[in-house]
PDB file of C-alpha atoms in Angstrom:
ATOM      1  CA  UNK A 200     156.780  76.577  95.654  1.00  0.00           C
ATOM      2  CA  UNK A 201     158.861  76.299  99.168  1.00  0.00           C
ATOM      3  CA  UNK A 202     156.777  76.320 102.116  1.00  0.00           C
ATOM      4  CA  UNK A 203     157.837  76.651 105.333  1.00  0.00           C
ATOM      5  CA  UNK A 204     155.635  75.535 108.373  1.00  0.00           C
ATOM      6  CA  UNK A 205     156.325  76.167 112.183  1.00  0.00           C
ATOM      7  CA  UNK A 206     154.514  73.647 115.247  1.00  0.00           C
ATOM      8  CA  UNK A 207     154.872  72.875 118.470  1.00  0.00           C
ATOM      9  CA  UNK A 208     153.190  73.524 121.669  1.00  0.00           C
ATOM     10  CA  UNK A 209     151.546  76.984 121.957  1.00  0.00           C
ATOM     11  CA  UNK A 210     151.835  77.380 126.241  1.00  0.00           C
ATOM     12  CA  UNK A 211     154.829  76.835 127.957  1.00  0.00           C
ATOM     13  CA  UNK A 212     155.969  76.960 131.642  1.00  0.00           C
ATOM     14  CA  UNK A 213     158.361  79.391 133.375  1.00  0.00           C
ATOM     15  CA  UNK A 214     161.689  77.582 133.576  1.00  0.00           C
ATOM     16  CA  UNK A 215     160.989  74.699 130.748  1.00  0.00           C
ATOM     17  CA  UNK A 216     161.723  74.438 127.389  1.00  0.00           C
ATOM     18  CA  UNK A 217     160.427  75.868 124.313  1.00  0.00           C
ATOM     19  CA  UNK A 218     160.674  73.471 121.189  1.00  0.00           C
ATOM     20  CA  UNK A 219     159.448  74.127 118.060  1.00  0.00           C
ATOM     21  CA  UNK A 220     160.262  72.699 114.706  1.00  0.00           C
ATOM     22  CA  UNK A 221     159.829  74.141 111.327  1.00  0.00           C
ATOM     23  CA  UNK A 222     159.265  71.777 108.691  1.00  0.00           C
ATOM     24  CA  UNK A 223     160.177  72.792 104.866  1.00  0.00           C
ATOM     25  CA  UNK A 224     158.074  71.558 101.848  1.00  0.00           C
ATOM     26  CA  UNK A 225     158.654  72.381  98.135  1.00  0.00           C
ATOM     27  CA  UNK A 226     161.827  72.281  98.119  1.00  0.00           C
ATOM     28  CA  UNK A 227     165.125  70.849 100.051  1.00  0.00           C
ATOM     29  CA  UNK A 228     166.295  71.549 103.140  1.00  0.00           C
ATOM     30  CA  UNK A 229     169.939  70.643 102.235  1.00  0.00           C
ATOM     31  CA  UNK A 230     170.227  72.955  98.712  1.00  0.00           C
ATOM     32  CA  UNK A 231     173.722  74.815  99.570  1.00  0.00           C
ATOM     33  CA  UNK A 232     172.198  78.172  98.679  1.00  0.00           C
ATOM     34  CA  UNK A 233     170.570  78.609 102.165  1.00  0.00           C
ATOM     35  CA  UNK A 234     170.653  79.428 105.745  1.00  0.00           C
ATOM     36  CA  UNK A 235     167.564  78.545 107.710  1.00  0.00           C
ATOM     37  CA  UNK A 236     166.583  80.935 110.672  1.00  0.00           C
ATOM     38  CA  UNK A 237     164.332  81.820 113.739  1.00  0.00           C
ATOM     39  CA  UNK A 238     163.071  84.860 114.058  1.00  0.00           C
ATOM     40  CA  UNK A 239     160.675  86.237 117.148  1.00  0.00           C
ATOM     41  CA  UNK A 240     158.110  88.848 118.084  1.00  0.00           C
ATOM     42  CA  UNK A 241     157.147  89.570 120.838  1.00  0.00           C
ATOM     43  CA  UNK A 242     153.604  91.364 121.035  1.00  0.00           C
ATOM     44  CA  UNK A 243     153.152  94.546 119.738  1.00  0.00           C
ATOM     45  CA  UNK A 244     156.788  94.476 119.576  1.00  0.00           C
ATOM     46  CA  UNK A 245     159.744  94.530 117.121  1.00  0.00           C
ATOM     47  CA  UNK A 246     161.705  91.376 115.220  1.00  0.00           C
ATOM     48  CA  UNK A 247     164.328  89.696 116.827  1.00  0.00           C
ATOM     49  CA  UNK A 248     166.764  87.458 114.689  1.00  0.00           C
ATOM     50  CA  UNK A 249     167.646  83.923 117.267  1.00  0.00           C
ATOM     51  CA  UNK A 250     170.175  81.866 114.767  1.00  0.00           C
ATOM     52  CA  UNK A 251     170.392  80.244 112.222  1.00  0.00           C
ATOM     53  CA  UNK A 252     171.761  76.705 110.906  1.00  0.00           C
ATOM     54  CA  UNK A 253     173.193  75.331 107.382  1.00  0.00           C
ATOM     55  CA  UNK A 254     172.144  71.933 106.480  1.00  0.00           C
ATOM     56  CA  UNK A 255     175.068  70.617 107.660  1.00  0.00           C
ATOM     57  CA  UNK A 256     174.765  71.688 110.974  1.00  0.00           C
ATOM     58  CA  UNK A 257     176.601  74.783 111.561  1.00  0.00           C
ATOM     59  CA  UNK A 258     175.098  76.714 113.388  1.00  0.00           C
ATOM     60  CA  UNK A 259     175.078  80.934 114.307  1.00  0.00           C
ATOM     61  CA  UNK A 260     173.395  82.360 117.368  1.00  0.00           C
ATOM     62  CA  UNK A 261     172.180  85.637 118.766  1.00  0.00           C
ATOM     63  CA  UNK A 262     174.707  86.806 121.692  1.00  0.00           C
ATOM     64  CA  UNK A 263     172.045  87.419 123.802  1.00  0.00           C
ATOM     65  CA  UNK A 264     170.329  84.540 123.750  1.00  0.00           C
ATOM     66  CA  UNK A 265     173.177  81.638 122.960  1.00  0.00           C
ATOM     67  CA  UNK A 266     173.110  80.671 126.111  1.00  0.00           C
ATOM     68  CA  UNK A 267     169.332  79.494 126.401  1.00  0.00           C
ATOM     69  CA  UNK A 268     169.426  78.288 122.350  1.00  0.00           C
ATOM     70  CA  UNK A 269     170.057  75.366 120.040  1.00  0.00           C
ATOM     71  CA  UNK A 270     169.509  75.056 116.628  1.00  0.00           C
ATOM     72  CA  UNK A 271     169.697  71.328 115.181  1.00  0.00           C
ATOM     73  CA  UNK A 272     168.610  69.988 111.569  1.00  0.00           C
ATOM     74  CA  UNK A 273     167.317  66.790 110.868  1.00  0.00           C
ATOM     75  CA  UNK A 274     167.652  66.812 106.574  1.00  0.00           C
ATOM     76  CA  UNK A 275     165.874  63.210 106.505  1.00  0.00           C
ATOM     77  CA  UNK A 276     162.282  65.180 107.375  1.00  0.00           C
ATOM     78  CA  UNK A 277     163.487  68.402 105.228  1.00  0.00           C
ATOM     79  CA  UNK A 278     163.240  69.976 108.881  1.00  0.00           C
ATOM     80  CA  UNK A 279     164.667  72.447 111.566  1.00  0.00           C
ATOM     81  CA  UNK A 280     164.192  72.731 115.315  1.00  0.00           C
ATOM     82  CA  UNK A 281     164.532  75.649 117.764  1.00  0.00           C
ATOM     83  CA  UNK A 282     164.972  74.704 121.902  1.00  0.00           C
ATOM     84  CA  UNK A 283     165.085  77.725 123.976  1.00  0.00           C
ATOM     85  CA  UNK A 284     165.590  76.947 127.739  1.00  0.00           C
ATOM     86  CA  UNK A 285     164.491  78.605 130.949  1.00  0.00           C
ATOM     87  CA  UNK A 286     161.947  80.572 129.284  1.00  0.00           C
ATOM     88  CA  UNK A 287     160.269  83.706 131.072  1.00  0.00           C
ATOM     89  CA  UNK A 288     157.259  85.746 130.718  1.00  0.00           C
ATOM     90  CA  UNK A 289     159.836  87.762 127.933  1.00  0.00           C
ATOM     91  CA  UNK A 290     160.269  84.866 125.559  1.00  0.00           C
ATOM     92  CA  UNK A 291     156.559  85.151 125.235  1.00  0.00           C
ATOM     93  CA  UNK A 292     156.215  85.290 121.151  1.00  0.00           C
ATOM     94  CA  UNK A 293     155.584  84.736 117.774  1.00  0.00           C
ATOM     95  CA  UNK A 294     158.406  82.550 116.315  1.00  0.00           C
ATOM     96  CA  UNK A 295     159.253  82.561 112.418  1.00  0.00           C
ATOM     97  CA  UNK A 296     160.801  79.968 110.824  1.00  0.00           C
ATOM     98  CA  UNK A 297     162.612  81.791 107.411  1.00  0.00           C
ATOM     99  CA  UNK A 298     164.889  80.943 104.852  1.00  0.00           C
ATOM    100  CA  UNK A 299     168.454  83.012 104.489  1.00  0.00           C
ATOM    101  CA  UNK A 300     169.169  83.335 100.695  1.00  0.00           C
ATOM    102  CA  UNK A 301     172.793  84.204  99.765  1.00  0.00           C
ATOM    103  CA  UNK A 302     172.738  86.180  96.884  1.00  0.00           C
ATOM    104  CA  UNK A 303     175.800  87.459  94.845  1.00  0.00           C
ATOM    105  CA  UNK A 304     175.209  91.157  94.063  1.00  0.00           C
ATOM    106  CA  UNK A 305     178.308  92.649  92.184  1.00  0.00           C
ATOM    107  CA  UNK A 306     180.676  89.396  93.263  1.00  0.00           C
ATOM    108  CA  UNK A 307     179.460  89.772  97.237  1.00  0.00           C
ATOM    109  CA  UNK A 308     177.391  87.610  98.943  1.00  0.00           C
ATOM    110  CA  UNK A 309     174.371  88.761 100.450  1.00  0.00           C
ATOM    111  CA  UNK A 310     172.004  87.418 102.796  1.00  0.00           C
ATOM    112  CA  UNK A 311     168.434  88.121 103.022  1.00  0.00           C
ATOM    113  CA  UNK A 312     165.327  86.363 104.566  1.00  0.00           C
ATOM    114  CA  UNK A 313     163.230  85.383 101.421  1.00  0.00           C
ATOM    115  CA  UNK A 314     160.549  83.365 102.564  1.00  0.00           C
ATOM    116  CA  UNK A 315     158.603  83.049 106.023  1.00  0.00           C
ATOM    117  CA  UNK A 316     156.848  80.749 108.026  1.00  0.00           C
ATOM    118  CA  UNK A 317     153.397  82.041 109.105  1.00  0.00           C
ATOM    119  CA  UNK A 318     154.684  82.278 112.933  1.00  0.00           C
ATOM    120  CA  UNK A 319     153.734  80.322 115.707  1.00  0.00           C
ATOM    121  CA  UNK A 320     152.138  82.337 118.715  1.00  0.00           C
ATOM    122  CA  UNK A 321     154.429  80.996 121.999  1.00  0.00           C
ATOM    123  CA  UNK A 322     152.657  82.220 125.565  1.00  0.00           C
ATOM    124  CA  UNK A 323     155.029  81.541 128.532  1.00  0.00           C
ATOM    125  CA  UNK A 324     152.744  81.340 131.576  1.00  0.00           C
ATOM    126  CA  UNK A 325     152.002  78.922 134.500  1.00  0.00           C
TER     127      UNK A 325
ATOM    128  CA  UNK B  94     177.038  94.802 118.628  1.00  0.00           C
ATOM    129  CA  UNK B  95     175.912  96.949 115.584  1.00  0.00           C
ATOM    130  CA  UNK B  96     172.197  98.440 116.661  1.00  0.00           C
ATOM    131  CA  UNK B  97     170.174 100.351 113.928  1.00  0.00           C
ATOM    132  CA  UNK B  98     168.049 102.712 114.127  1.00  0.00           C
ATOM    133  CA  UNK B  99     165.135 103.993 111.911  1.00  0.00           C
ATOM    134  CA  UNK B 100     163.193 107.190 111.405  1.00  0.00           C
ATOM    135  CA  UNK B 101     160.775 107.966 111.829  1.00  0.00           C
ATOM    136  CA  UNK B 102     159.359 105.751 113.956  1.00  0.00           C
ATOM    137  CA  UNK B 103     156.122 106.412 112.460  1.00  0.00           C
ATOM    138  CA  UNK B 104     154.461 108.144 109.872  1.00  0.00           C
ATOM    139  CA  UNK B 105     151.141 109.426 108.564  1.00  0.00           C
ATOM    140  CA  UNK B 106     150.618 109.620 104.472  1.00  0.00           C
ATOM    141  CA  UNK B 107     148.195 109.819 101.723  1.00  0.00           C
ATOM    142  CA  UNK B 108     147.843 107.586  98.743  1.00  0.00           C
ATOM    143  CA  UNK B 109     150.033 108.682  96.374  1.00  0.00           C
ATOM    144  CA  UNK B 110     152.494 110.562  98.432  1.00  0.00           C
ATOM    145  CA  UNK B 111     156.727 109.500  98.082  1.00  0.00           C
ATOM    146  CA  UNK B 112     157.484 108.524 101.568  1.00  0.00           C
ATOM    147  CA  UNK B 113     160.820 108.084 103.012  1.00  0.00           C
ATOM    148  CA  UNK B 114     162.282 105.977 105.204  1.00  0.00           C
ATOM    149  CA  UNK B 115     165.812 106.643 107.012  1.00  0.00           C
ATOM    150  CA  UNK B 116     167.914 103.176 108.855  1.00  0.00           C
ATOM    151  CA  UNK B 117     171.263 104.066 110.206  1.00  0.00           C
ATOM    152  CA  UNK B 118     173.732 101.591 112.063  1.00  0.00           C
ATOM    153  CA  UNK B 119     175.998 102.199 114.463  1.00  0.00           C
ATOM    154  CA  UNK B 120     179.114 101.224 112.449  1.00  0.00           C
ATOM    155  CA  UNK B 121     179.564 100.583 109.050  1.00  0.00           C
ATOM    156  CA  UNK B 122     177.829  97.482 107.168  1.00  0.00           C
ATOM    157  CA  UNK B 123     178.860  98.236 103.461  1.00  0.00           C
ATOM    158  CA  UNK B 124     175.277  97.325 101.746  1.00  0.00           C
ATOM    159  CA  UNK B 125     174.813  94.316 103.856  1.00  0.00           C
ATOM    160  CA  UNK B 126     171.208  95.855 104.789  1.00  0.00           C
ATOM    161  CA  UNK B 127     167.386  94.061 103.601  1.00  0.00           C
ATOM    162  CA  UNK B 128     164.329  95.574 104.190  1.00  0.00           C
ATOM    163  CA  UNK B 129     160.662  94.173 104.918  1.00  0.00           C
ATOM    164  CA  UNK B 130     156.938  95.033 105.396  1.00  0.00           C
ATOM    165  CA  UNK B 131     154.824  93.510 107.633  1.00  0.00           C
ATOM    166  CA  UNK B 132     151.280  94.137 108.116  1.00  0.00           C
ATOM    167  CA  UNK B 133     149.303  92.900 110.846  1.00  0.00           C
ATOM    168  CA  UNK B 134     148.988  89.338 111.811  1.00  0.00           C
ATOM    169  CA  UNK B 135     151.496  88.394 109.153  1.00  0.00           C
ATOM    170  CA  UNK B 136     154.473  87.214 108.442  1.00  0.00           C
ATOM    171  CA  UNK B 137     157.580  89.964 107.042  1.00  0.00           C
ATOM    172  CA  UNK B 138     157.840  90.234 103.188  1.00  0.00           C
ATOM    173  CA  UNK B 139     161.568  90.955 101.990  1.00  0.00           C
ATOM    174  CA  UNK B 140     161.512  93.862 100.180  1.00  0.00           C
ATOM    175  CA  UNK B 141     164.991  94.867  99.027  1.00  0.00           C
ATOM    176  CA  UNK B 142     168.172  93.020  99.946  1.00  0.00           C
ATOM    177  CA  UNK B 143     171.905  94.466  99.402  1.00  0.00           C
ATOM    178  CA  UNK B 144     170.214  97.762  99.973  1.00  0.00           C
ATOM    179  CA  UNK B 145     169.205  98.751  96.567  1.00  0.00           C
ATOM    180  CA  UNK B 146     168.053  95.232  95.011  1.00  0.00           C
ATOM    181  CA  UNK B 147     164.595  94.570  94.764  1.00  0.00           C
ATOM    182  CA  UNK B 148     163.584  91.642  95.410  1.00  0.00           C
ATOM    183  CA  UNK B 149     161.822  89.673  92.785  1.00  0.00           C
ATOM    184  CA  UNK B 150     157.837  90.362  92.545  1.00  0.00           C
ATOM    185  CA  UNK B 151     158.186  93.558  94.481  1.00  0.00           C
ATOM    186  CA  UNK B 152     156.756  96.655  92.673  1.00  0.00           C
ATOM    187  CA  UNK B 153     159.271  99.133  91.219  1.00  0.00           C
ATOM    188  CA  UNK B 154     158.033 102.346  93.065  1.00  0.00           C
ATOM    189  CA  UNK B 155     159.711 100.741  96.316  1.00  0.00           C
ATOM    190  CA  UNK B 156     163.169 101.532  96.516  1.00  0.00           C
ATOM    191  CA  UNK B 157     166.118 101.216  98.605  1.00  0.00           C
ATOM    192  CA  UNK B 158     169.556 103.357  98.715  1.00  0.00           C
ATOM    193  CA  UNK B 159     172.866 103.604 100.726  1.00  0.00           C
ATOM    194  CA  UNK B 160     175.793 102.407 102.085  1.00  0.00           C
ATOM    195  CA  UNK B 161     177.786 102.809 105.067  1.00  0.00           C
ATOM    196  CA  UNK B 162     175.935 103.648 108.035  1.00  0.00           C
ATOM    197  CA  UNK B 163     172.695 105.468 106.478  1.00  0.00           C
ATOM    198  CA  UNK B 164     170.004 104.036 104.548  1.00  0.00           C
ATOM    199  CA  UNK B 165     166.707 105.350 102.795  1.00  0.00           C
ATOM    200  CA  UNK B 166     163.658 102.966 101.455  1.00  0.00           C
ATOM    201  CA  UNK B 167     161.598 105.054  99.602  1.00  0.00           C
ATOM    202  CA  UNK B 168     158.122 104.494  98.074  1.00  0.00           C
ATOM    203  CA  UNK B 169     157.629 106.073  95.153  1.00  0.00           C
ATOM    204  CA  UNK B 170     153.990 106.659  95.347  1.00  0.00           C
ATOM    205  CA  UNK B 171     152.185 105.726  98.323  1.00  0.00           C
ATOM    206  CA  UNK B 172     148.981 102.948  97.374  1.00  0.00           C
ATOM    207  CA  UNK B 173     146.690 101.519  99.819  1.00  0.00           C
ATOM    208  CA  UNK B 174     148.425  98.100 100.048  1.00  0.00           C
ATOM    209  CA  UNK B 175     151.411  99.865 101.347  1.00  0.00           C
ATOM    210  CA  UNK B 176     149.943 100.841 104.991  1.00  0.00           C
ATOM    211  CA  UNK B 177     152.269  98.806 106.901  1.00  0.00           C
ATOM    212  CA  UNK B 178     155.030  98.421 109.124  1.00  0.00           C
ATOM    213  CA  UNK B 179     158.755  98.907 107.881  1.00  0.00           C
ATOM    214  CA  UNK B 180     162.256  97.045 109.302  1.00  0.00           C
ATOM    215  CA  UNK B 181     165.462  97.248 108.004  1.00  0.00           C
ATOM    216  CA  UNK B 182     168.090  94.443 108.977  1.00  0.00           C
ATOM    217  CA  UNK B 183     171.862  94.807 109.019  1.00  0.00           C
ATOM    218  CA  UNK B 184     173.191  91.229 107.552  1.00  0.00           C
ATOM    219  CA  UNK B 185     176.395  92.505 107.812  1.00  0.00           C
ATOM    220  CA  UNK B 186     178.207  89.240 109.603  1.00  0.00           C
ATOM    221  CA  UNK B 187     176.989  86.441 111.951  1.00  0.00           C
ATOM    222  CA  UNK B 188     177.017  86.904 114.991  1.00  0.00           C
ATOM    223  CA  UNK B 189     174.013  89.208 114.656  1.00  0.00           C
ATOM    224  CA  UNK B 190     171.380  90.140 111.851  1.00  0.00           C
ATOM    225  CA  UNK B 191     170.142  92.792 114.242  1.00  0.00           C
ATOM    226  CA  UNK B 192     166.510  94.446 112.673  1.00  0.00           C
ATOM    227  CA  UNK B 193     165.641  97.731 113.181  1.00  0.00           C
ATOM    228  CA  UNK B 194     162.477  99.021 115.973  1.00  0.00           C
ATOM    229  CA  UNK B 195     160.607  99.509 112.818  1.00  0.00           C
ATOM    230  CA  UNK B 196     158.601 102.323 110.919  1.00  0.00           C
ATOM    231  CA  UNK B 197     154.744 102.508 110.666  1.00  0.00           C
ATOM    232  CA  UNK B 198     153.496 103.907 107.522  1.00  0.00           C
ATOM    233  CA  UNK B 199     149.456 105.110 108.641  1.00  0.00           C
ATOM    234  CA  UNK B 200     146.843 106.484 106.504  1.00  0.00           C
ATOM    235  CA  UNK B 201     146.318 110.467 106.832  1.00  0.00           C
TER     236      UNK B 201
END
């Protein structure tokens, strides 16, 4: 059964970097079925989608947030990695690693975000 | 961008009520729409993808419908388990799989 699994540091500083990597188990990271994504929450707060990268490296970003973001995949550990620069008190978190399906529903493909990540609480603070 | 929004924004029910849930987006997205529940402290769990296809292990009296801009997931008959909060997400083309604010679904 696919798991996925986020880590990485749970405090960050104003102005650093946020890495965390999301490491896939039950399955492999480089099936050409799937996208893998980022997803965040902030607290008591909605979902915001961040990108999302094929196994081969392409890679899609959220307008708002290309700038500060880069998506990379290493398929060697079955894993994916999220940077986010010059974070502020906003980026403050939980991050979601997820897998995009494509599904073909009447000879269209469809995405959808099948399976989750617990999420990874991220606190920006000094 | 294409924004969604939902309504309502949050809801009180009883256990065995049909609920309804409204998502529309500010231009059209065909049936490029999923939904998910969350509950708290826990992760979103895809409910229905291409707006009317459940996803696998979900039960039947959840159901989605639309096309367009407007969108209804409806549940059937309300049980306990279902207290939760609600998103939609337009997946209609990258750049953007924007989510809806999200609908919570209370106990009366």
């Amino acid at each position: 059964q696919l798991q996925l699994q986020e880590s990485g540091p749970g405090l960050v500083k104003p102005s650093e970097t946020l890495s965390l990597t999301c490491t896939v188990s039950g399955g492999s990271i480089s099936s050409s079925s799937y996208y893998w994504g980022w997803i965040r929450q902030p607290p008591g707060k909605g979902l915001e989608w961040i990108g999302s990268i094929y196994y081969s490296g392409s890679t899609y970003y959220n307008p708002s947030l290309k700038s500060r973001v880069t998506i990379s995949v290493d398929t060697s550990k079955n894993q994916f990695s999220l940077k986010l620069s010059s974070v502020t008190a906003a980026d403050t978190a939980v991050y979601y690693c997820a897998r995009d399906i494509v599904v073909v529903v009447a000879a269209t493909g469809h995405d959808a975000f099948d399976i989750w990540g617990q999420g990874t609480m991220v606190t920006v603070s000094s | 961008d294409i924004q969604l929004t939902q309504s309502p924004s949050f809801l009180s029910a009883s256990v065995g009520d049909r609920v309804t849930i409204t998502c529309r987006a500010s231009q059209g997205i065909s049936s490029y729409l999923a939904w998910y529940q969350q509950k708290p402290g826990k992760a979103p769990k895809l409910l229905i993808y291409a707006a009317s296809t459940l996803q696998s292990g979900v039960p039947s009296r959840f159901s989605g419908s639309g096309s367009g801009t407007e969108f209804t997931l409806t549940i059937s008959s309300l049980q306990p388990e279902d207290f939760a909060t609600y998103y939609c997400q337009q997946l209609n083309s990258y750049p953007s799989f924007t989510f809806g604010p999200g609908t919570k679904v209370d106990i009366k």
